[in-house]
Short mmCIF file of C-alpha atoms in Angstrom, two decimals:
data_model
loop_
_atom_site.label_atom_id
_atom_site.label_comp_id
_atom_site.label_asym_id
_atom_site.label_seq_id
_atom_site.Cartn_x
_atom_site.Cartn_y
_atom_site.Cartn_z
CA UNK A 1 20.97 -7.76 -33.32
CA UNK A 2 20.68 -4.57 -31.29
CA UNK A 3 21.50 -2.37 -34.30
CA UNK A 4 18.34 -3.57 -36.05
CA UNK A 5 16.30 -3.11 -32.88
CA UNK A 6 17.63 0.45 -32.54
CA UNK A 7 16.57 1.20 -36.11
CA UNK A 8 13.12 -0.23 -35.44
CA UNK A 9 12.82 1.78 -32.24
CA UNK A 10 13.70 5.01 -34.07
CA UNK A 11 11.06 4.25 -36.69
CA UNK A 12 8.44 3.61 -34.00
CA UNK A 13 9.34 6.84 -32.18
CA UNK A 14 9.12 8.79 -35.41
CA UNK A 15 5.65 7.38 -35.98
CA UNK A 16 4.56 8.22 -32.40
CA UNK A 17 5.64 11.83 -32.96
CA UNK A 18 3.91 12.06 -36.33
CA UNK A 19 0.54 10.98 -34.90
CA UNK A 20 0.97 13.15 -31.78
CA UNK A 21 0.45 10.45 -29.17
CA UNK A 22 0.79 11.44 -25.48
CA UNK A 23 4.33 12.45 -24.49
CA UNK A 24 5.02 9.56 -22.14
CA UNK A 25 5.59 7.36 -25.20
CA UNK A 26 8.58 9.57 -26.02
CA UNK A 27 10.26 8.49 -22.78
CA UNK A 28 11.11 5.27 -24.60
CA UNK A 29 13.96 7.06 -26.31
CA UNK A 30 15.83 7.47 -23.02
CA UNK A 31 16.06 3.77 -22.29
CA UNK A 32 18.34 1.25 -23.95
CA UNK A 33 17.04 -2.17 -24.88
CA UNK A 34 19.03 -3.80 -22.10
CA UNK A 35 17.47 -1.84 -19.23
CA UNK A 36 13.99 -1.25 -20.61
CA UNK A 37 12.66 -3.84 -23.03
CA UNK A 38 14.52 -6.86 -21.69
CA UNK A 39 15.09 -6.10 -18.00
CA UNK A 40 13.32 -8.53 -15.69
CA UNK A 41 14.13 -10.16 -12.38
CA UNK A 42 14.44 -13.91 -12.16
CA UNK A 43 15.03 -14.19 -8.39
CA UNK A 44 11.49 -13.35 -7.24
CA UNK A 45 7.88 -14.14 -8.12
CA UNK A 46 6.65 -11.41 -10.47
CA UNK A 47 3.03 -12.39 -11.10
CA UNK A 48 0.22 -14.18 -9.32
CA UNK A 49 -1.80 -17.08 -10.81
CA UNK A 50 -4.58 -14.55 -11.56
CA UNK A 51 -2.14 -12.30 -13.50
CA UNK A 52 -1.77 -9.57 -10.91
CA UNK A 53 1.76 -8.07 -10.96
CA UNK A 54 3.97 -8.23 -7.85
CA UNK A 55 5.95 -5.00 -7.55
CA UNK A 56 9.69 -5.28 -6.90
CA UNK A 57 12.55 -2.94 -7.68
CA UNK A 58 13.59 -3.49 -11.28
CA UNK A 59 10.15 -4.49 -12.57
CA UNK A 60 8.77 -1.11 -13.70
CA UNK A 61 9.81 2.22 -15.21
CA UNK A 62 8.99 5.11 -12.87
CA UNK A 63 9.38 7.84 -15.50
CA UNK A 64 6.76 6.35 -17.80
CA UNK A 65 4.39 5.61 -14.90
CA UNK A 66 4.75 9.11 -13.46
CA UNK A 67 3.91 10.69 -16.80
CA UNK A 68 0.94 8.38 -17.18
CA UNK A 69 -0.53 9.31 -13.79
CA UNK A 70 0.22 13.03 -14.22
CA UNK A 71 -1.84 13.02 -17.40
CA UNK A 72 -4.70 11.50 -15.44
CA UNK A 73 -4.42 14.34 -12.89
CA UNK A 74 -4.39 11.88 -9.99
CA UNK A 75 -4.62 12.88 -6.32
CA UNK A 76 -3.67 10.23 -3.74
CA UNK A 77 -5.05 10.02 -0.20
CA UNK A 78 -2.77 8.59 2.49
CA UNK A 79 -4.52 7.55 5.72
CA UNK A 80 -2.84 7.03 9.08
CA UNK A 81 -4.17 6.62 12.60
CA UNK A 82 -2.38 8.57 15.32
CA UNK A 83 -4.41 7.63 18.38
CA UNK A 84 -3.20 8.32 21.92
CA UNK A 85 0.59 8.25 22.14
CA UNK A 86 0.96 7.16 18.52
CA UNK A 87 0.72 10.84 17.64
CA UNK A 88 4.43 10.96 18.53
CA UNK A 89 5.24 9.14 15.28
CA UNK A 90 3.58 11.71 13.05
CA UNK A 91 6.50 14.11 12.66
CA UNK A 92 8.93 11.52 11.29
CA UNK A 93 6.18 9.91 9.24
CA UNK A 94 5.19 13.16 7.51
CA UNK A 95 8.74 14.41 7.04
CA UNK A 96 9.82 11.22 5.31
CA UNK A 97 6.58 11.05 3.30
CA UNK A 98 7.33 14.49 1.91
CA UNK A 99 10.72 13.21 0.79
CA UNK A 100 9.71 9.85 -0.66
CA UNK A 101 5.93 9.36 -1.05
CA UNK A 102 4.32 10.12 -4.43
CA UNK A 103 6.96 12.71 -5.29
CA UNK A 104 5.64 15.12 -7.94
CA UNK A 105 2.00 14.19 -7.35
CA UNK A 106 -0.82 15.69 -5.31
CA UNK A 107 -1.36 14.09 -1.90
CA UNK A 108 -3.85 14.49 0.92
CA UNK A 109 -2.57 13.20 4.25
CA UNK A 110 -5.64 12.10 6.21
CA UNK A 111 -4.65 12.03 9.89
CA UNK A 112 -7.16 10.23 12.12
CA UNK A 113 -6.44 11.29 15.69
CA UNK A 114 -7.98 11.94 19.08
CA UNK A 115 -5.33 14.65 19.69
CA UNK A 116 -5.68 17.15 16.83
CA UNK A 117 -3.80 19.83 18.74
CA UNK A 118 -0.68 17.63 18.74
CA UNK A 119 -0.51 17.10 14.97
CA UNK A 120 2.85 18.65 13.95
CA UNK A 121 3.20 21.42 11.39
CA UNK A 122 5.45 19.86 8.76
CA UNK A 123 6.44 21.91 5.67
CA UNK A 124 4.61 20.55 2.63
CA UNK A 125 5.30 20.78 -1.08
CA UNK A 126 2.81 22.39 -3.44
CA UNK A 127 -0.32 20.32 -3.98
CA UNK A 128 0.05 18.41 -0.73
CA UNK A 129 -2.19 18.89 2.31
CA UNK A 130 -2.67 17.60 5.84
CA UNK A 131 -6.31 16.92 6.72
CA UNK A 132 -6.93 16.28 10.41
CA UNK A 133 -9.92 14.04 11.14
CA UNK A 134 -10.80 13.93 14.82
CA UNK A 135 -12.02 10.55 16.04
CA UNK A 136 -12.57 8.97 19.42
CA UNK A 137 -10.16 6.56 21.06
CA UNK A 138 -10.91 3.26 22.73
CA UNK A 139 -9.53 1.74 25.94
CA UNK A 140 -7.88 -1.25 24.22
CA UNK A 141 -5.39 -0.95 21.35
CA UNK A 142 -6.96 -4.01 19.73
CA UNK A 143 -10.28 -2.16 19.56
CA UNK A 144 -8.59 0.90 18.04
CA UNK A 145 -6.97 -1.35 15.45
CA UNK A 146 -10.26 -2.96 14.46
CA UNK A 147 -12.15 0.34 14.33
CA UNK A 148 -9.83 1.59 11.57
CA UNK A 149 -11.89 -0.30 9.00
CA UNK A 150 -15.06 1.43 10.20
CA UNK A 151 -13.51 4.90 10.09
CA UNK A 152 -11.88 4.51 6.67
CA UNK A 153 -15.17 3.16 5.33
CA UNK A 154 -17.16 6.07 6.72
CA UNK A 155 -14.83 8.77 5.38
CA UNK A 156 -14.47 7.03 2.01
CA UNK A 157 -18.15 7.68 1.50
CA UNK A 158 -18.25 11.10 3.16
CA UNK A 159 -15.27 12.84 1.58
CA UNK A 160 -12.54 10.67 0.00
CA UNK A 161 -14.78 9.93 -2.99
CA UNK A 162 -14.93 13.67 -3.72
CA UNK A 163 -11.26 14.50 -3.06
CA UNK A 164 -8.92 11.73 -4.20
CA UNK A 165 -8.60 9.04 -6.85
CA UNK A 166 -6.83 6.43 -4.71
CA UNK A 167 -6.60 5.72 -0.99
CA UNK A 168 -3.43 4.25 0.55
CA UNK A 169 -3.85 2.96 4.12
CA UNK A 170 -0.70 2.53 6.22
CA UNK A 171 0.53 2.36 9.82
CA UNK A 172 1.88 5.53 11.40
CA UNK A 173 4.71 3.98 13.44
CA UNK A 174 6.79 3.77 10.26
CA UNK A 175 9.07 5.93 8.15
CA UNK A 176 9.60 6.18 4.42
CA UNK A 177 13.14 5.21 3.51
CA UNK A 178 13.02 5.19 -0.30
CA UNK A 179 10.71 6.10 -3.16
CA UNK A 180 7.09 4.91 -2.93
CA UNK A 181 5.32 6.15 -6.02
CA UNK A 182 2.52 5.52 -8.48
CA UNK A 183 3.86 2.03 -9.22
CA UNK A 184 1.81 0.87 -6.20
CA UNK A 185 -1.52 2.19 -7.49
CA UNK A 186 -4.16 -0.17 -8.81
CA UNK A 187 -7.86 -0.89 -8.30
CA UNK A 188 -7.07 -2.98 -5.22
CA UNK A 189 -3.64 -3.74 -3.79
CA UNK A 190 -2.18 -5.48 -0.76
CA UNK A 191 1.35 -5.99 0.54
CA UNK A 192 3.13 -9.27 1.23
CA UNK A 193 3.74 -9.59 4.96
CA UNK A 194 7.51 -9.50 5.57
CA UNK A 195 7.28 -12.43 7.96
CA UNK A 196 5.51 -14.74 5.50
CA UNK A 197 6.41 -13.70 1.95
CA UNK A 198 8.48 -16.86 1.40
CA UNK A 199 6.41 -19.17 3.62
CA UNK A 200 4.12 -22.06 2.75
CA UNK A 201 0.36 -21.65 3.10
CA UNK A 202 0.26 -23.99 6.09
CA UNK A 203 2.28 -21.53 8.17
CA UNK A 204 0.12 -18.47 7.42
CA UNK A 205 -1.46 -17.08 10.58
CA UNK A 206 -4.96 -16.84 9.16
CA UNK A 207 -7.89 -16.99 11.56
CA UNK A 208 -8.56 -20.74 11.83
CA UNK A 209 -11.68 -20.80 14.03
CA UNK A 210 -14.77 -21.49 11.88
CA UNK A 211 -16.90 -19.44 14.28
CA UNK A 212 -15.12 -16.24 13.19
CA UNK A 213 -16.08 -14.28 10.08
CA UNK A 214 -12.32 -14.07 9.34
CA UNK A 215 -12.02 -17.87 9.09
CA UNK A 216 -9.91 -19.20 6.22
CA UNK A 217 -9.79 -22.99 5.66
CA UNK A 218 -6.34 -24.57 5.61
CA UNK A 219 -6.59 -25.46 1.93
CA UNK A 220 -7.39 -21.91 0.81
CA UNK A 221 -5.40 -18.69 0.49
CA UNK A 222 -2.57 -17.59 -1.78
CA UNK A 223 -0.45 -15.12 0.23
CA UNK A 224 -0.43 -13.62 3.70
CA UNK A 225 -0.94 -9.86 3.55
CA UNK A 226 0.13 -7.18 6.02
CA UNK A 227 -2.56 -5.04 7.61
CA UNK A 228 -0.22 -2.06 7.59
CA UNK A 229 -0.21 -1.28 3.85
CA UNK A 230 -3.17 -1.71 1.51
CA UNK A 231 -5.35 0.43 -0.73
CA UNK A 232 -6.86 1.04 -4.12
CA UNK A 233 -9.46 3.23 -5.74
CA UNK A 234 -11.84 4.91 -3.31
CA UNK A 235 -14.68 2.63 -4.33
CA UNK A 236 -12.66 -0.56 -3.90
CA UNK A 237 -11.35 0.59 -0.52
CA UNK A 238 -14.92 1.44 0.47
CA UNK A 239 -16.08 -2.08 -0.42
CA UNK A 240 -13.13 -3.72 1.37
CA UNK A 241 -13.50 -1.72 4.58
CA UNK A 242 -17.28 -2.13 4.59
CA UNK A 243 -17.02 -5.90 4.34
CA UNK A 244 -14.28 -6.11 6.96
CA UNK A 245 -16.09 -3.79 9.39
CA UNK A 246 -19.32 -5.75 9.08
CA UNK A 247 -17.45 -8.99 9.71
CA UNK A 248 -15.66 -7.52 12.73
CA UNK A 249 -18.96 -6.38 14.25
CA UNK A 250 -20.56 -9.79 13.63
CA UNK A 251 -17.65 -11.40 15.49
CA UNK A 252 -17.93 -8.84 18.28
CA UNK A 253 -21.61 -9.64 18.73
CA UNK A 254 -20.59 -13.27 19.35
CA UNK A 255 -17.74 -12.36 21.68
CA UNK A 256 -15.08 -13.30 19.13
CA UNK A 257 -11.97 -11.32 18.21
CA UNK A 258 -9.93 -12.52 15.24
CA UNK A 259 -6.37 -13.57 16.03
CA UNK A 260 -4.79 -10.53 14.32
CA UNK A 261 -7.78 -8.18 14.48
CA UNK A 262 -8.37 -6.28 11.23
CA UNK A 263 -5.40 -7.95 9.51
CA UNK A 264 -7.20 -11.29 9.78
CA UNK A 265 -10.31 -9.84 8.17
CA UNK A 266 -8.23 -8.18 5.46
CA UNK A 267 -6.65 -11.53 4.61
CA UNK A 268 -10.05 -13.20 4.45
CA UNK A 269 -11.23 -10.48 2.05
CA UNK A 270 -8.20 -10.93 -0.21
CA UNK A 271 -8.75 -14.69 -0.39
CA UNK A 272 -12.10 -14.14 -2.09
CA UNK A 273 -11.55 -10.70 -3.67
CA UNK A 274 -8.17 -10.96 -5.38
CA UNK A 275 -5.99 -7.83 -5.40
CA UNK A 276 -5.19 -6.45 -8.84
CA UNK A 277 -1.63 -5.66 -7.73
CA UNK A 278 0.59 -6.91 -4.89
CA UNK A 279 3.45 -5.03 -3.29
CA UNK A 280 6.61 -6.89 -2.30
CA UNK A 281 8.06 -6.68 1.24
CA UNK A 282 10.13 -3.70 0.02
CA UNK A 283 7.01 -1.72 0.91
CA UNK A 284 6.75 -2.92 4.51
CA UNK A 285 9.89 -4.04 6.25
CA UNK A 286 11.38 -4.22 9.73
CA UNK A 287 15.17 -4.12 9.98
CA UNK A 288 14.93 -6.40 13.00
CA UNK A 289 14.32 -9.12 10.42
CA UNK A 290 17.71 -8.46 8.83
CA UNK A 291 18.49 -7.34 5.30
CA UNK A 292 17.58 -9.96 2.73
CA UNK A 293 19.41 -10.20 -0.57
CA UNK A 294 16.20 -10.04 -2.61
CA UNK A 295 15.40 -6.62 -1.12
CA UNK A 296 17.04 -4.13 -3.48
CA UNK A 297 15.13 -1.36 -1.67
CA UNK A 298 13.70 -0.94 1.82
CA UNK A 299 11.03 1.62 1.08
CA UNK A 300 8.86 1.74 4.20
CA UNK A 301 10.42 0.78 7.51
CA UNK A 302 9.17 0.11 11.01
CA UNK A 303 10.33 2.63 13.58
CA UNK A 304 11.91 1.03 16.70
CA UNK A 305 9.51 1.36 19.58
CA UNK A 306 8.48 0.07 22.99
CA UNK A 307 4.98 -1.22 22.37
CA UNK A 308 4.15 -1.48 26.07
CA UNK A 309 4.99 2.19 26.55
CA UNK A 310 2.63 3.50 23.87
CA UNK A 311 -0.27 1.05 23.72
CA UNK A 312 -3.29 1.76 25.92
CA UNK A 313 -1.73 5.05 27.07
#
């Protein structure tokens, strides 16, 4: 009965206080048994076969996690590429990030751009900074897309390792629509692609040509991951981007381009280097796909755009 559980909880809390354990344990007292100890979702997959959690609304407690990460004094790096006309998305991206991304934590926004003078001045909260990293552009948008792995890898080694604990890599033509916090952080995480999260393996759009370094056999692979939201510790992101960049350049030397550029290489990497956490499609959604019942939150949304008008411009 709940009365006995309440008594046990009070005894445990009293013990925590007496031994002076970190204060996030005391947050337990603010949560009833129904919504803390026993609350789980039964309508979605919550864990992978290799015991990596899949993050959905209702599967974690943000107060406890926030306290945990504050005690660790974590700084998060958020990388975006605003090349050519994509710089136009930066204002909305940064404004919404200041409202919803890692609220209460230190953040470095790493803006990779060929137009540093066009990076908008968005008011930032204390402990949050915009770092403009000037890079070259390329004639084709596909080339720009693939070069992201190279650039993230290079800067992971040059400066991220000295400035942040985690790196989160996302697309810029998006906006934050709800809280995206420390619940996403792990050694290595990927995001379920909104177009394939409920699909069978046979329909995944992996690279299927054996000649490509991104090749995945039809009997392998667990999930199909989006190229627009991945990350982890600086060292794990360094290893991921190094492997993907090397594979991309090996393909390029043979005149091959993977079907979905760097996303194909990312998926190949995750087949053989399992993520330690997976984000649900709440973290990368396009309202053109409708509003699914399982999505209690739509945290990071695609911005409507005319691709032809902004690519290769």
